[in-house]
C-alpha atoms as one frame of an Amber mdcrd trajectory, in Angstrom:
protein
 -18.555 -15.547  -6.170 -17.688 -12.156  -7.604 -16.547 -11.119  -4.079 -13.747
  -8.220  -4.419 -10.267  -9.273  -2.588  -8.153  -6.462  -0.588  -4.582  -7.934
   0.187  -3.169  -5.885   3.186   0.281  -5.900   4.509   1.423  -5.765   7.990
  -1.277  -8.150   8.880  -1.425  -7.946  12.877  -1.989  -4.320  12.379  -5.136
  -4.835  10.449  -7.999  -6.465  12.367  -6.652  -7.296  16.075  -5.462  -4.721
  18.710  -3.841  -7.216  20.811  -1.546  -8.578  17.922  -0.919  -4.892  17.022
   2.454  -3.442  16.829   1.229  -0.201  19.006  -2.054  -1.709  20.114  -4.182
   0.046  17.326  -5.579  -1.057  14.173  -6.628  -0.057  10.976 -10.434  -0.595
  11.923 -11.091  -2.248   8.824 -14.005  -4.613  10.224 -15.625  -1.275  11.431
 -15.095   0.552   8.336 -16.752  -2.379   6.098 -19.579  -2.636   8.715 -20.321
   0.753   8.973 -19.234   2.805   6.067 -18.307   1.082   2.865 -21.385   0.830
   0.555 -20.399  -1.469  -1.558 -20.149  -5.223  -2.148 -18.038  -6.314   1.170
 -14.641  -7.381  -0.087 -12.795 -10.332   1.344  -9.922  -9.130   3.039  -6.655
 -10.671   3.327  -4.131  -9.666   6.127  -0.867 -11.131   5.449   1.203 -11.260
   8.805   4.914 -11.187   7.403   7.754 -12.891   8.619   9.172 -10.307  11.546
   9.441  -6.690  12.480  13.631  -7.404  11.820  12.802  -8.655   8.223   9.776
  -6.412   7.590  12.148  -3.566   5.795  13.466  -6.483   3.648  10.334  -8.077
   2.855   8.274  -4.833   1.786  11.009  -3.115  -0.282  10.755  -3.005  -3.914
  13.628  -5.252  -4.884  14.650  -4.013  -8.071  14.940  -0.556  -7.059  17.331
  -1.737  -3.964  19.196  -3.993  -6.219  19.663  -0.785  -8.882  20.740   1.401
  -5.876  20.542   0.053  -2.360  23.069   3.170  -1.271  20.453   5.750  -2.608
  17.011   3.444  -0.986  19.042   3.183   2.545  20.436   6.610   2.601  17.839
   8.171   4.953  16.714   5.278   7.263  17.641   4.887  10.975  20.682   2.994
  11.697  18.984   0.528  13.807  16.761  -0.852  10.646  19.968  -1.845   9.008
  21.235  -4.158  11.441  18.701  -7.046   9.814  20.337  -6.929   6.698  19.697
  -4.447   3.774  19.037  -6.889   0.848  15.463  -6.757  -0.377  13.461 -10.080
  -0.738  10.399  -8.462  -2.173  10.146 -10.218  -4.942   9.481 -13.508  -3.379
   6.899 -11.408  -1.232   4.967 -10.184  -4.446   4.834 -13.601  -5.545   3.917
 -15.169  -2.427   0.810 -12.676  -2.647   0.104 -13.037  -6.312   1.036 -16.868
  -6.961   0.282 -18.312  -3.902  -2.098 -16.245  -1.084  -4.765 -14.915  -3.868
  -5.274 -18.136  -5.809  -5.591 -19.451  -2.764  -8.225 -17.563  -1.703  -9.831
 -17.790  -4.927  -9.993 -21.291  -5.026 -11.018 -21.566  -0.972 -13.653 -19.369
  -1.703 -14.915 -19.534  -5.101 -14.079 -16.408  -6.163 -13.665 -15.659  -9.870
 -10.432 -13.954 -10.763 -11.084 -10.436 -11.782  -7.972  -8.097 -11.790 -10.463
  -5.086 -11.209 -11.818  -6.534  -7.909  -8.562  -7.285  -6.729  -6.787  -4.606
  -4.666  -3.268  -4.561  -2.825  -3.315  -2.187   0.440  -0.964  -0.924   2.654
   0.848   2.012   4.795   4.552   3.569   4.882   6.793   0.679   3.394   3.686
  -1.113   2.669   2.312   1.572   0.398   5.714   1.201  -1.909   5.096  -2.706
  -1.494   1.378  -1.816  -2.810   2.745   0.232  -5.799   5.272  -2.168  -6.397
   3.234  -5.274  -6.367   0.670  -3.788  -8.746   3.682  -3.000 -11.191   5.007
  -6.618 -10.739   2.071  -8.168 -10.878  -0.876  -6.308 -13.250  -2.336  -9.332
 -14.211  -3.350  -9.893 -10.562  -3.881  -6.549  -9.293  -5.813  -3.668 -10.407
  -5.513  -1.305  -7.841  -2.585  -0.091  -5.288  -3.669   1.682  -2.415  -0.843
   3.309  -0.492  -1.276   5.373   2.997   1.695   7.832   4.014   3.689   5.928
   1.373   7.050   5.956   2.785   9.036   8.252   0.096  11.919   8.793   2.459
  13.232   4.848   1.139  14.844   5.974  -2.112  13.177   9.653  -2.395  13.047
  10.764  -6.046  15.017   7.704  -7.138  12.111   5.584  -5.478   8.996   7.791
  -7.041  10.575   7.424 -10.553  11.324   3.450 -10.381   7.753   2.873  -8.884
   5.819   5.121 -11.154   8.298   3.648 -14.315   7.498  -0.183 -13.002   3.434
   0.590 -13.210   1.249  -0.668 -16.076   0.403   2.093 -18.709  -2.565   4.109
 -17.609  -6.300   2.406 -18.743  -7.605  -0.288 -16.014  -5.037   0.064 -13.380
  -6.071   2.482 -10.541  -3.660   3.918  -7.814  -4.133   5.812  -4.855  -1.291
   7.287  -2.835  -1.721   9.715   0.140   0.291  11.492   2.783  -0.097  13.197
   6.160   1.597  16.562   7.186   2.910  15.500  10.927   5.145  12.910  12.123
   7.254  10.780   9.802   4.718  12.320   7.123   5.915  15.849   7.286   8.839
  14.752   5.020   6.732  12.934   2.174   4.955  15.904   0.515   7.587  16.905
  -2.243   8.054  13.159  -3.143   4.109  12.829  -3.061   3.780  15.724  -5.648
   6.579  14.351  -7.815   4.750  10.863  -7.774   1.340  12.695  -8.800   3.168
  14.521 -11.508   4.634  11.397 -12.925   1.699   9.526 -12.615  -0.347  12.134
 -14.654   2.377  11.978 -16.878   1.804   8.418 -17.442  -1.349   8.840 -18.554
  -3.087   8.437 -14.925  -6.438  10.680 -14.456  -7.933  11.964 -11.747 -10.015
  10.895 -10.085 -11.172   7.401 -11.481  -7.495   6.016 -11.891  -5.855   8.192
  -9.581  -5.938   9.533  -6.122  -3.285  11.889  -4.509  -4.768  13.024  -1.204
  -2.908  14.981   1.460  -4.412  14.836   4.928  -3.311  17.752   6.832  -2.622
  17.582  10.878  -2.433  13.494  10.207   0.624  11.474  10.959   2.110   8.054
  10.663   0.014   5.750  12.766  -2.689   3.230  12.520  -5.398   5.541  14.283
  -4.825   8.317  11.194  -5.049   5.461   8.485  -8.370   4.141  10.075  -9.893
   7.807   9.339  -9.511   6.945   5.557  -9.457   3.404   5.135 -13.522   3.359
   4.172 -12.875   6.516   2.079 -10.178   4.579  -0.158 -12.390   1.621  -0.354
 -15.357   3.353  -1.407 -13.134   4.338  -4.145 -11.917   1.569  -4.999 -15.089
  -0.369  -4.939 -17.103   2.152  -6.925 -19.660   2.700  -4.216 -20.525   6.452
  -5.482 -21.440   9.599  -3.597 -22.961   9.086  -0.204 -26.803   9.104   0.041
């Protein structure tokens, strides 16, 4: 089949309220049922190892190995107790070399980079961009909600954008709110958009860099824009 495949991080927050970190989900199933106007993607919600290891799993490993102090500089102390080294590359390999091929095989889906996206929020936003940079042969689109630029600030922006494939067929959605944790993102968000434009990514086809005023760092905010991002990725066209 030619079904699109959407791989999402923090899988327990994606589908089931009873499993979710804070009792809220991304409401992806509702968005797919009611608002997505294109061929339905197969959604793979990757659970992740544990809360304790989440940041290490979702952190861009090459950046952490280059300058761990800069990456962790603004992160709360309690997040460091489980260790600070990254195993992001193993996580990317798990997605690209194990999970995506398994899903393609199990459901008879023909591999198609343009129809394979990786999506997440916060640290998962950083990881989505990193994963596409590492494996542009697998992922054609990175969808990054409330991308957590606090982890590495301007250094991380440059590392991730430099790591992305040259502009062409690959696509990036990265956004920010303006309240809660998201209030810290806009300066780095704008920096990322400028660098992506300089790399040749053109709006709106290859790049969306939206700011959502008065939204914050929470699944209930992210749920409101899931359909918008998925319709963009799937080329659904304007509302009839």
